[in-house]
Short mmCIF file of C-alpha atoms and ligand atoms in Angstrom, two decimals:
data_model
loop_
_atom_site.label_atom_id
_atom_site.label_comp_id
_atom_site.label_asym_id
_atom_site.label_seq_id
_atom_site.Cartn_x
_atom_site.Cartn_y
_atom_site.Cartn_z
CA UNK A 1 -0.96 49.60 18.27
CA UNK A 2 -3.41 51.67 16.10
CA UNK A 3 -5.20 51.02 12.56
CA UNK A 4 -3.78 53.27 10.78
CA UNK A 5 -5.77 53.05 7.33
CA UNK A 6 -7.97 50.27 5.63
CA UNK A 7 -8.31 49.58 2.17
CA UNK A 8 -10.97 47.38 0.15
CA UNK A 9 -8.86 45.77 -3.14
CA UNK A 10 -10.94 44.57 -5.70
CA UNK A 11 -9.25 42.45 -8.39
CA UNK A 12 -10.27 39.56 -11.26
CA UNK A 13 -7.27 38.08 -12.12
CA UNK A 14 -9.37 35.25 -13.63
CA UNK A 15 -12.21 35.98 -11.77
CA UNK A 16 -13.33 38.56 -8.93
CA UNK A 17 -11.61 39.04 -5.53
CA UNK A 18 -12.10 41.37 -2.59
CA UNK A 19 -9.49 41.98 -0.02
CA UNK A 20 -8.89 43.81 2.86
CA UNK A 21 -5.93 45.77 3.70
CA UNK A 22 -5.29 46.78 7.67
CA UNK A 23 -2.32 49.09 8.33
CA UNK A 24 -1.12 49.59 12.21
CA UNK A 25 0.98 52.90 13.36
CA UNK A 26 3.52 50.18 14.12
CA UNK A 27 4.00 49.19 10.40
CA UNK A 28 2.72 45.87 11.15
CA UNK A 29 -0.40 44.86 8.18
CA UNK A 30 -2.53 42.53 7.69
CA UNK A 31 -4.76 41.07 5.27
CA UNK A 32 -8.31 39.77 4.92
CA UNK A 33 -10.50 37.83 2.17
CA UNK A 34 -14.11 40.00 1.78
CA UNK A 35 -15.45 37.88 -1.54
CA UNK A 36 -18.77 37.31 -2.10
CA UNK A 37 -19.58 35.50 -5.38
CA UNK A 38 -21.66 37.71 -7.17
CA UNK A 39 -22.55 40.16 -5.09
CA UNK A 40 -18.47 41.14 -3.91
CA UNK A 41 -19.36 44.94 -5.00
CA UNK A 42 -22.07 44.53 -2.31
CA UNK A 43 -19.30 44.05 0.68
CA UNK A 44 -16.88 46.20 -0.76
CA UNK A 45 -19.04 49.06 0.02
CA UNK A 46 -20.78 47.69 3.43
CA UNK A 47 -16.48 47.75 3.94
CA UNK A 48 -15.85 50.94 2.28
CA UNK A 49 -18.27 53.17 3.35
CA UNK A 50 -19.69 51.40 6.82
CA UNK A 51 -16.67 49.94 8.65
CA UNK A 52 -13.58 52.12 7.23
CA UNK A 53 -14.50 55.55 9.42
CA UNK A 54 -15.34 53.34 12.32
CA UNK A 55 -12.19 51.34 12.25
CA UNK A 56 -9.53 54.30 11.89
CA UNK A 57 -7.76 55.07 15.33
CA UNK A 58 -8.69 51.44 17.44
CA UNK A 59 -6.41 49.27 18.70
CA UNK A 60 -5.54 46.14 16.65
CA UNK A 61 -5.55 44.01 19.27
CA UNK A 62 -8.58 44.26 20.32
CA UNK A 63 -10.36 41.86 17.65
CA UNK A 64 -13.31 40.33 20.19
CA UNK A 65 -14.05 43.78 20.76
CA UNK A 66 -13.49 44.76 17.46
CA UNK A 67 -16.18 42.09 15.95
CA UNK A 68 -18.95 42.67 18.46
CA UNK A 69 -18.94 46.34 17.89
CA UNK A 70 -19.45 45.75 14.22
CA UNK A 71 -22.07 43.04 14.78
CA UNK A 72 -24.68 44.40 17.50
CA UNK A 73 -23.25 47.87 16.51
CA UNK A 74 -24.91 47.44 13.22
CA UNK A 75 -28.18 46.70 14.79
CA UNK A 76 -28.93 44.35 12.28
CA UNK A 77 -27.99 41.12 12.69
CA UNK A 78 -26.38 37.96 10.61
CA UNK A 79 -27.06 37.89 6.51
CA UNK A 80 -23.70 36.96 4.18
CA UNK A 81 -23.08 40.56 3.02
CA UNK A 82 -22.55 42.03 6.33
CA UNK A 83 -20.94 38.52 8.05
CA UNK A 84 -18.41 38.44 4.98
CA UNK A 85 -17.65 42.10 5.95
CA UNK A 86 -16.96 41.05 9.00
CA UNK A 87 -14.75 38.22 8.27
CA UNK A 88 -12.50 40.49 6.52
CA UNK A 89 -11.79 42.90 8.84
CA UNK A 90 -11.34 39.61 11.64
CA UNK A 91 -8.90 37.30 8.88
CA UNK A 92 -6.83 40.68 8.61
CA UNK A 93 -6.79 40.99 12.90
CA UNK A 94 -5.86 37.77 13.55
CA UNK A 95 -2.89 37.98 10.53
CA UNK A 96 -1.44 41.39 12.59
CA UNK A 97 -1.70 39.45 16.21
CA UNK A 98 0.16 36.53 15.06
CA UNK A 99 2.66 38.97 13.25
CA UNK A 100 3.06 41.20 16.14
CA UNK A 101 3.27 38.34 18.48
CA UNK A 102 5.65 36.45 16.32
CA UNK A 103 4.30 33.02 15.08
CA UNK A 104 1.93 31.47 12.92
CA UNK A 105 -1.36 31.82 13.43
CA UNK A 106 -1.88 27.83 14.70
CA UNK A 107 0.38 28.92 17.88
CA UNK A 108 -2.04 31.42 18.67
CA UNK A 109 -4.98 29.60 18.05
CA UNK A 110 -3.66 26.97 20.41
CA UNK A 111 -0.56 24.77 18.29
CA UNK A 112 -1.01 22.60 15.93
CA UNK A 113 -3.08 19.24 16.37
CA UNK A 114 -1.58 17.16 13.34
CA UNK A 115 0.60 17.67 10.99
CA UNK A 116 -0.98 18.18 7.40
CA UNK A 117 -4.63 18.56 6.73
CA UNK A 118 -6.65 16.15 4.75
CA UNK A 119 -8.33 18.15 1.48
CA UNK A 120 -10.38 16.31 -0.73
CA UNK A 121 -10.22 17.54 -4.78
CA UNK A 122 -12.86 18.04 -7.48
CA UNK A 123 -13.02 15.26 -10.53
CA UNK A 124 -15.66 15.39 -12.98
CA UNK A 125 -16.51 15.05 -16.02
CA UNK A 126 -19.29 15.30 -18.97
CA UNK A 127 -20.34 11.22 -18.56
CA UNK A 128 -19.98 8.60 -16.22
CA UNK A 129 -17.22 7.27 -18.41
CA UNK A 130 -15.33 10.93 -17.76
CA UNK A 131 -16.35 10.63 -14.40
CA UNK A 132 -14.12 7.47 -13.25
CA UNK A 133 -11.88 8.25 -15.79
CA UNK A 134 -11.00 11.47 -13.60
CA UNK A 135 -11.11 10.04 -10.19
CA UNK A 136 -8.25 8.15 -11.25
CA UNK A 137 -6.61 11.02 -12.83
CA UNK A 138 -7.12 12.34 -8.94
CA UNK A 139 -6.00 9.19 -7.06
CA UNK A 140 -2.58 9.52 -9.56
CA UNK A 141 -1.89 12.88 -8.03
CA UNK A 142 -2.16 11.29 -4.61
CA UNK A 143 -5.72 12.93 -3.56
CA UNK A 144 -6.80 10.41 -1.13
CA UNK A 145 -10.35 11.97 -1.39
CA UNK A 146 -12.03 12.72 -3.81
CA UNK A 147 -15.53 14.53 -4.66
CA UNK A 148 -17.52 12.67 -8.40
CA UNK A 149 -19.26 15.00 -10.14
CA UNK A 150 -21.02 14.16 -13.28
CA UNK A 151 -23.21 14.88 -16.59
CA UNK A 152 -26.81 13.27 -16.15
CA UNK A 153 -28.13 11.51 -18.89
CA UNK A 154 -30.57 13.75 -21.04
CA UNK A 155 -29.35 16.94 -18.83
CA UNK A 156 -27.07 19.26 -20.99
CA UNK A 157 -25.39 20.54 -18.19
CA UNK A 158 -25.09 20.39 -14.03
CA UNK A 159 -23.67 21.78 -11.50
CA UNK A 160 -19.88 20.98 -10.45
CA UNK A 161 -18.61 19.91 -15.12
CA UNK A 162 -16.36 22.18 -15.73
CA UNK A 163 -14.56 23.24 -18.65
CA UNK A 164 -11.33 23.66 -17.01
CA UNK A 165 -10.57 20.19 -15.17
CA UNK A 166 -8.22 22.37 -13.16
CA UNK A 167 -9.99 25.27 -12.10
CA UNK A 168 -13.93 25.35 -11.70
CA UNK A 169 -15.28 28.22 -11.81
CA UNK A 170 -18.94 28.57 -11.93
CA UNK A 171 -19.57 32.40 -12.16
CA UNK A 172 -18.95 32.28 -15.78
CA UNK A 173 -21.51 35.18 -17.56
CA UNK A 174 -21.81 39.05 -16.96
CA UNK A 175 -25.44 38.06 -16.64
CA UNK A 176 -26.60 34.73 -15.45
CA UNK A 177 -26.36 31.73 -17.10
CA UNK A 178 -29.71 28.53 -16.96
CA UNK A 179 -29.27 25.68 -16.77
CA UNK A 180 -31.61 22.94 -17.12
CA UNK A 181 -32.28 20.66 -14.37
CA UNK A 182 -34.40 16.93 -13.25
CA UNK A 183 -34.87 15.45 -10.12
CA UNK A 184 -35.97 12.28 -11.62
CA UNK A 185 -32.53 11.50 -14.52
CA UNK A 186 -30.34 12.62 -11.04
CA UNK A 187 -31.72 10.24 -8.67
CA UNK A 188 -31.62 7.48 -11.60
CA UNK A 189 -28.43 8.13 -12.64
CA UNK A 190 -26.14 8.77 -9.03
CA UNK A 191 -25.73 4.91 -7.62
CA UNK A 192 -24.89 4.09 -10.68
CA UNK A 193 -21.71 6.33 -10.70
CA UNK A 194 -20.92 5.67 -7.27
CA UNK A 195 -21.44 1.69 -8.13
CA UNK A 196 -18.63 2.49 -11.04
CA UNK A 197 -16.72 4.37 -9.09
CA UNK A 198 -16.42 1.65 -5.91
CA UNK A 199 -16.06 -1.61 -8.49
CA UNK A 200 -12.67 0.06 -10.42
CA UNK A 201 -11.11 2.03 -7.13
CA UNK A 202 -12.57 -0.49 -4.93
CA UNK A 203 -12.90 1.08 -0.89
CA UNK A 204 -10.13 2.75 -0.20
CA UNK A 205 -10.25 6.13 -1.99
CA UNK A 206 -12.78 8.63 0.02
CA UNK A 207 -15.49 9.69 -2.04
CA UNK A 208 -17.94 12.24 -1.71
CA UNK A 209 -20.68 13.98 -3.50
CA UNK A 210 -22.59 17.74 -3.55
CA UNK A 211 -26.14 17.95 -4.25
CA UNK A 212 -26.21 21.48 -4.52
CA UNK A 213 -29.19 22.36 -2.83
CA UNK A 214 -31.70 20.38 -5.43
CA UNK A 215 -33.72 17.52 -3.65
CA UNK A 216 -36.82 17.69 -0.70
CA UNK A 217 -36.02 15.98 2.29
CA UNK A 218 -37.50 12.58 0.73
CA UNK A 219 -35.38 12.79 -1.98
CA UNK A 220 -32.60 13.16 0.08
CA UNK A 221 -33.60 10.29 2.01
CA UNK A 222 -34.26 8.00 -1.00
CA UNK A 223 -30.25 8.59 -2.05
CA UNK A 224 -28.80 8.26 0.87
CA UNK A 225 -30.17 5.15 1.54
CA UNK A 226 -29.48 3.96 -2.29
CA UNK A 227 -25.29 5.39 -1.99
CA UNK A 228 -25.26 3.64 1.20
CA UNK A 229 -23.29 0.45 -0.60
CA UNK A 230 -20.77 2.82 -1.73
CA UNK A 231 -20.02 4.74 1.69
CA UNK A 232 -19.69 7.80 1.03
CA UNK A 233 -17.71 10.59 3.16
CA UNK A 234 -20.21 12.35 3.12
CA UNK A 235 -23.07 13.43 0.94
CA UNK A 236 -23.44 17.44 0.69
CA UNK A 237 -26.31 19.99 0.78
CA UNK A 238 -28.65 17.32 0.19
CA UNK A 239 -31.26 20.43 0.29
CA UNK A 240 -31.44 23.78 0.80
CA UNK A 241 -31.18 24.32 5.00
CA UNK A 242 -33.63 27.45 5.99
CA UNK A 243 -35.94 24.43 7.39
CA UNK A 244 -32.86 22.84 9.63
CA UNK A 245 -35.84 20.26 10.88
CA UNK A 246 -36.60 19.17 7.65
CA UNK A 247 -32.82 17.28 8.26
CA UNK A 248 -34.61 14.87 10.65
CA UNK A 249 -36.52 13.69 8.23
CA UNK A 250 -33.28 12.52 6.22
CA UNK A 251 -31.43 11.27 8.82
CA UNK A 252 -34.39 8.74 9.78
CA UNK A 253 -33.53 6.78 6.83
CA UNK A 254 -30.16 6.53 6.02
CA UNK A 255 -26.61 6.47 7.39
CA UNK A 256 -25.01 8.11 4.64
CA UNK A 257 -22.93 11.10 6.48
CA UNK A 258 -24.66 14.60 5.79
CA UNK A 259 -22.38 17.74 5.23
CA UNK A 260 -24.23 20.56 4.94
CA UNK A 261 -23.72 24.85 5.68
CA UNK A 262 -21.54 26.64 2.64
CA UNK A 263 -24.04 28.86 2.32
CA UNK A 264 -24.19 30.16 6.35
CA UNK A 265 -23.43 32.96 7.65
CA UNK A 266 -23.52 32.62 11.10
CA UNK A 267 -23.90 29.64 14.35
CA UNK A 268 -27.42 30.55 14.84
CA UNK A 269 -28.04 28.92 11.17
CA UNK A 270 -26.80 26.07 12.19
CA UNK A 271 -27.55 25.15 15.73
CA UNK A 272 -30.34 23.31 15.27
CA UNK A 273 -28.81 21.03 12.60
CA UNK A 274 -25.62 20.44 15.08
CA UNK A 275 -27.34 19.71 18.71
CA UNK A 276 -29.84 18.05 16.99
CA UNK A 277 -27.15 15.85 15.71
CA UNK A 278 -28.76 16.30 12.14
CA UNK A 279 -25.60 16.17 10.32
CA UNK A 280 -22.41 14.58 10.22
CA UNK A 281 -19.95 17.43 9.07
CA UNK A 282 -20.29 21.61 9.34
CA UNK A 283 -19.19 23.07 6.30
CA UNK A 284 -19.38 26.87 7.20
CA UNK A 285 -16.56 29.13 6.33
CA UNK A 286 -14.04 31.61 7.55
CA UNK A 287 -15.17 34.22 4.85
CA UNK A 288 -18.89 34.07 5.16
CA UNK A 289 -19.58 33.46 8.85
CA UNK A 290 -18.12 36.47 10.79
CA UNK A 291 -13.82 34.78 10.62
CA UNK A 292 -11.96 33.33 12.35
CA UNK A 293 -13.49 34.78 16.10
CA UNK A 294 -17.00 33.34 14.71
CA UNK A 295 -16.06 30.09 13.43
CA UNK A 296 -14.05 29.19 16.37
CA UNK A 297 -17.45 28.84 18.26
CA UNK A 298 -19.72 27.34 15.03
CA UNK A 299 -16.51 24.09 15.70
CA UNK A 300 -16.92 24.58 19.61
CA UNK A 301 -20.57 23.73 19.34
CA UNK A 302 -20.16 21.36 16.78
CA UNK A 303 -17.06 19.72 18.75
CA UNK A 304 -19.91 18.53 21.96
CA UNK A 305 -22.06 16.89 19.20
CA UNK A 306 -19.39 14.64 17.56
CA UNK A 307 -19.57 16.79 14.25
CA UNK A 308 -16.49 17.53 12.54
CA UNK A 309 -15.68 20.27 10.49
CA UNK A 310 -15.19 20.25 6.69
CA UNK A 311 -14.38 23.67 5.30
CA UNK A 312 -15.89 24.94 1.75
CA UNK A 313 -12.51 25.53 -0.62
CA UNK A 314 -13.82 26.55 -3.55
CA UNK A 315 -11.85 29.07 -5.70
CA UNK A 316 -14.11 31.79 -4.91
CA UNK A 317 -12.74 31.50 -1.89
CA UNK A 318 -9.19 33.90 -1.84
CA UNK A 319 -6.24 31.78 -1.06
CA UNK A 320 -6.38 34.67 2.25
CA UNK A 321 -9.52 32.40 3.29
CA UNK A 322 -7.35 29.25 2.35
CA UNK A 323 -4.44 30.35 4.59
CA UNK A 324 -6.60 31.37 7.48
CA UNK A 325 -8.70 27.83 6.93
CA UNK A 326 -5.70 25.73 7.13
CA UNK A 327 -4.22 27.23 10.50
CA UNK A 328 -7.99 26.50 11.32
CA UNK A 329 -7.34 22.74 10.49
CA UNK A 330 -4.03 22.33 12.00
CA UNK A 331 -5.28 23.20 15.03
CA UNK A 332 -9.28 22.53 15.71
CA UNK A 333 -9.68 19.31 17.51
CA UNK A 334 -12.70 17.78 15.62
CA UNK A 335 -10.83 18.24 11.91
CA UNK A 336 -12.83 16.14 9.47
CA UNK A 337 -11.72 17.40 5.37
CA UNK A 338 -11.03 20.70 4.04
CA UNK A 339 -11.99 21.32 0.27
CA UNK A 340 -9.64 22.01 -2.20
CA UNK A 341 -9.98 23.64 -5.72
CA UNK A 342 -6.28 25.25 -6.83
CA UNK A 343 -6.21 28.75 -7.70
CA UNK A 344 -5.10 29.86 -10.96
CA UNK A 345 -1.32 30.79 -11.44
CA UNK A 346 -2.27 34.20 -12.11
CA UNK A 347 -4.31 33.94 -8.61
CA UNK A 348 -1.39 32.92 -6.92
CA UNK A 349 0.82 35.70 -7.81
CA UNK A 350 -1.88 38.11 -6.89
CA UNK A 351 -2.07 36.39 -3.55
CA UNK A 352 1.09 34.62 -2.72
CA UNK A 353 1.41 31.85 -0.09
CA UNK A 354 3.40 29.47 1.53
CA UNK A 355 0.98 26.79 1.38
CA UNK A 356 1.33 23.66 -0.64
CA UNK A 357 0.00 20.53 -1.36
CA UNK A 358 1.64 16.88 -0.76
CA UNK A 359 0.06 13.17 -0.96
CA UNK A 360 -3.46 14.19 -0.52
CA UNK A 361 -2.71 16.90 2.52
CA UNK A 362 -2.20 21.08 2.36
CA UNK A 363 0.78 21.85 4.53
CA UNK A 364 0.96 24.77 6.06
CA UNK A 365 3.80 27.07 6.70
CA UNK A 366 5.86 28.46 9.87
CA UNK A 367 5.36 32.88 8.25
CA UNK A 368 4.18 34.55 10.93
CA UNK A 369 0.43 35.72 10.82
CA UNK A 370 -2.49 33.27 8.87
CA UNK A 371 1.11 33.56 5.84
CA UNK A 372 -0.97 34.86 2.64
CA UNK A 373 -0.19 38.51 1.34
CA UNK A 374 -1.39 40.41 -1.62
CA UNK A 375 0.49 41.75 -4.17
CA UNK A 376 -1.26 45.26 -4.99
CA UNK A 377 0.56 46.70 -7.77
CA UNK A 378 -0.39 42.85 -9.65
CA UNK A 379 -3.77 43.19 -8.53
CA UNK A 380 -4.52 46.93 -10.12
CA UNK A 381 -3.31 45.19 -13.29
CA UNK A 382 -6.66 43.31 -13.38
CA UNK A 383 -10.08 45.35 -13.09
CA UNK A 384 -13.24 44.05 -11.85
CA UNK A 385 -15.67 42.00 -14.25
CA UNK A 386 -19.04 41.67 -13.43
CA UNK A 387 -19.84 37.53 -13.19
CA UNK A 388 -22.50 35.76 -11.86
CA UNK A 389 -23.36 32.80 -10.60
CA UNK A 390 -26.06 30.20 -12.87
CA UNK A 391 -29.47 29.92 -12.65
CA UNK A 392 -31.30 26.17 -12.70
CA UNK A 393 -35.31 26.17 -13.94
CA UNK A 394 -36.69 22.63 -14.01
CA UNK A 395 -38.04 20.77 -17.49
CA UNK A 396 -41.44 23.53 -17.11
CA UNK A 397 -39.46 26.76 -16.47
CA UNK A 398 -40.19 26.84 -13.59
CA UNK A 399 -37.14 28.80 -11.61
CA UNK A 400 -34.77 26.36 -9.40
CA UNK A 401 -32.28 26.30 -6.80
CA UNK A 402 -29.25 26.43 -8.98
O1 LIG B 501 -19.90 30.42 -5.56
C1 LIG B 501 -20.66 29.32 -5.37
C2 LIG B 501 -19.13 28.12 -5.12
O2 LIG B 501 -18.05 28.06 -4.14
C3 LIG B 501 -20.15 26.76 -5.16
O3 LIG B 501 -21.06 26.17 -6.28
C4 LIG B 501 -19.24 25.56 -4.81
O4 LIG B 501 -21.09 23.92 -3.74
C5 LIG B 501 -19.64 24.76 -4.13
C6 LIG B 501 -19.02 23.43 -3.38
O5 LIG B 501 -19.11 22.80 -2.92
O6 LIG B 501 -16.92 23.97 -3.94
MG1 LIG B 502 -21.30 22.52 -2.11
#
């Protein structure tokens, strides 16, 4: 089965998405997600200008060889743009292989290990009281695991607090907007939030929190320790993780479980974190780290070290990534949890899919392939609109991590 044509489709049904569609000479096609929030066109060009000429005429069934061709063959290794571009091609080729076999993707991976995929939703509020109410709303919606983010007294705005309660979209301006951050205000406030959540809702709901890369290891150690009485499911991205050994310091001080990895692009970004058991959940995702073929290796390494998966699933990952992730989650033995933020109705129309939410789980369908498609005619109605993620500064004006 030969690759006949490859298209890059850029669309903005409320937010930007980049997708690929690979067509074969046997009439079977597959689709993949290539969205890298805030840097979309760099990936589109990487695929259009540097990958498509090499793909035409290749055997679509040779997924591993094509992966290695683009990984090794580029000479320049890793990097978010390259690994997102490879991921998109990889997802589309797995889609084709599963359709050709007339099987849902999870069957090709090894079959079902569970009947549903446990997900966590995003509760957030402008202050403590509103966040507590929002967590209650998510419990009423059926969620068993809920991430809580809140406005911080004394700060005008922060990561994770959305204008629209149903759909969080941080890429909110055509030039980066600026937030102001204070670590001490945050560290003083956060334990009071989780204390209020546990005293209101008891021990049953699983609670999560995303620090969004804003602490040093010793600050993260203090936070993990302060949160121990409220037994979080995980504390996410406590520090920027370029320095993998930095997690040793956090680990020495706290038993709060740690999750990291949504910005990683390969297994080499988490090798030490995994093999030294410095984390509990690996969040590296199919779209930003080389696709299904590479994530299988990450998950297999993690399994040996008692580390579970907890894939990134914000709305800037398209429904194509979510479809692939859910097939992976349904199969993988060391599954932990899946992040889930529903897309808007407009996005869902452009990307029809066969997964749905029920009682705290996402359920996949049995369609051949990964179960998500793209409506090209509709996609063409929403042209690209430049959108950036915010940046963050300290109260004295210093550039900081967002
Ligand atoms: O594009 C950036 C978002 O995907 C990120 O800020 C979301 O941290 C995030 C999360 O945990 O969903
Ligand atoms: Mg995060």
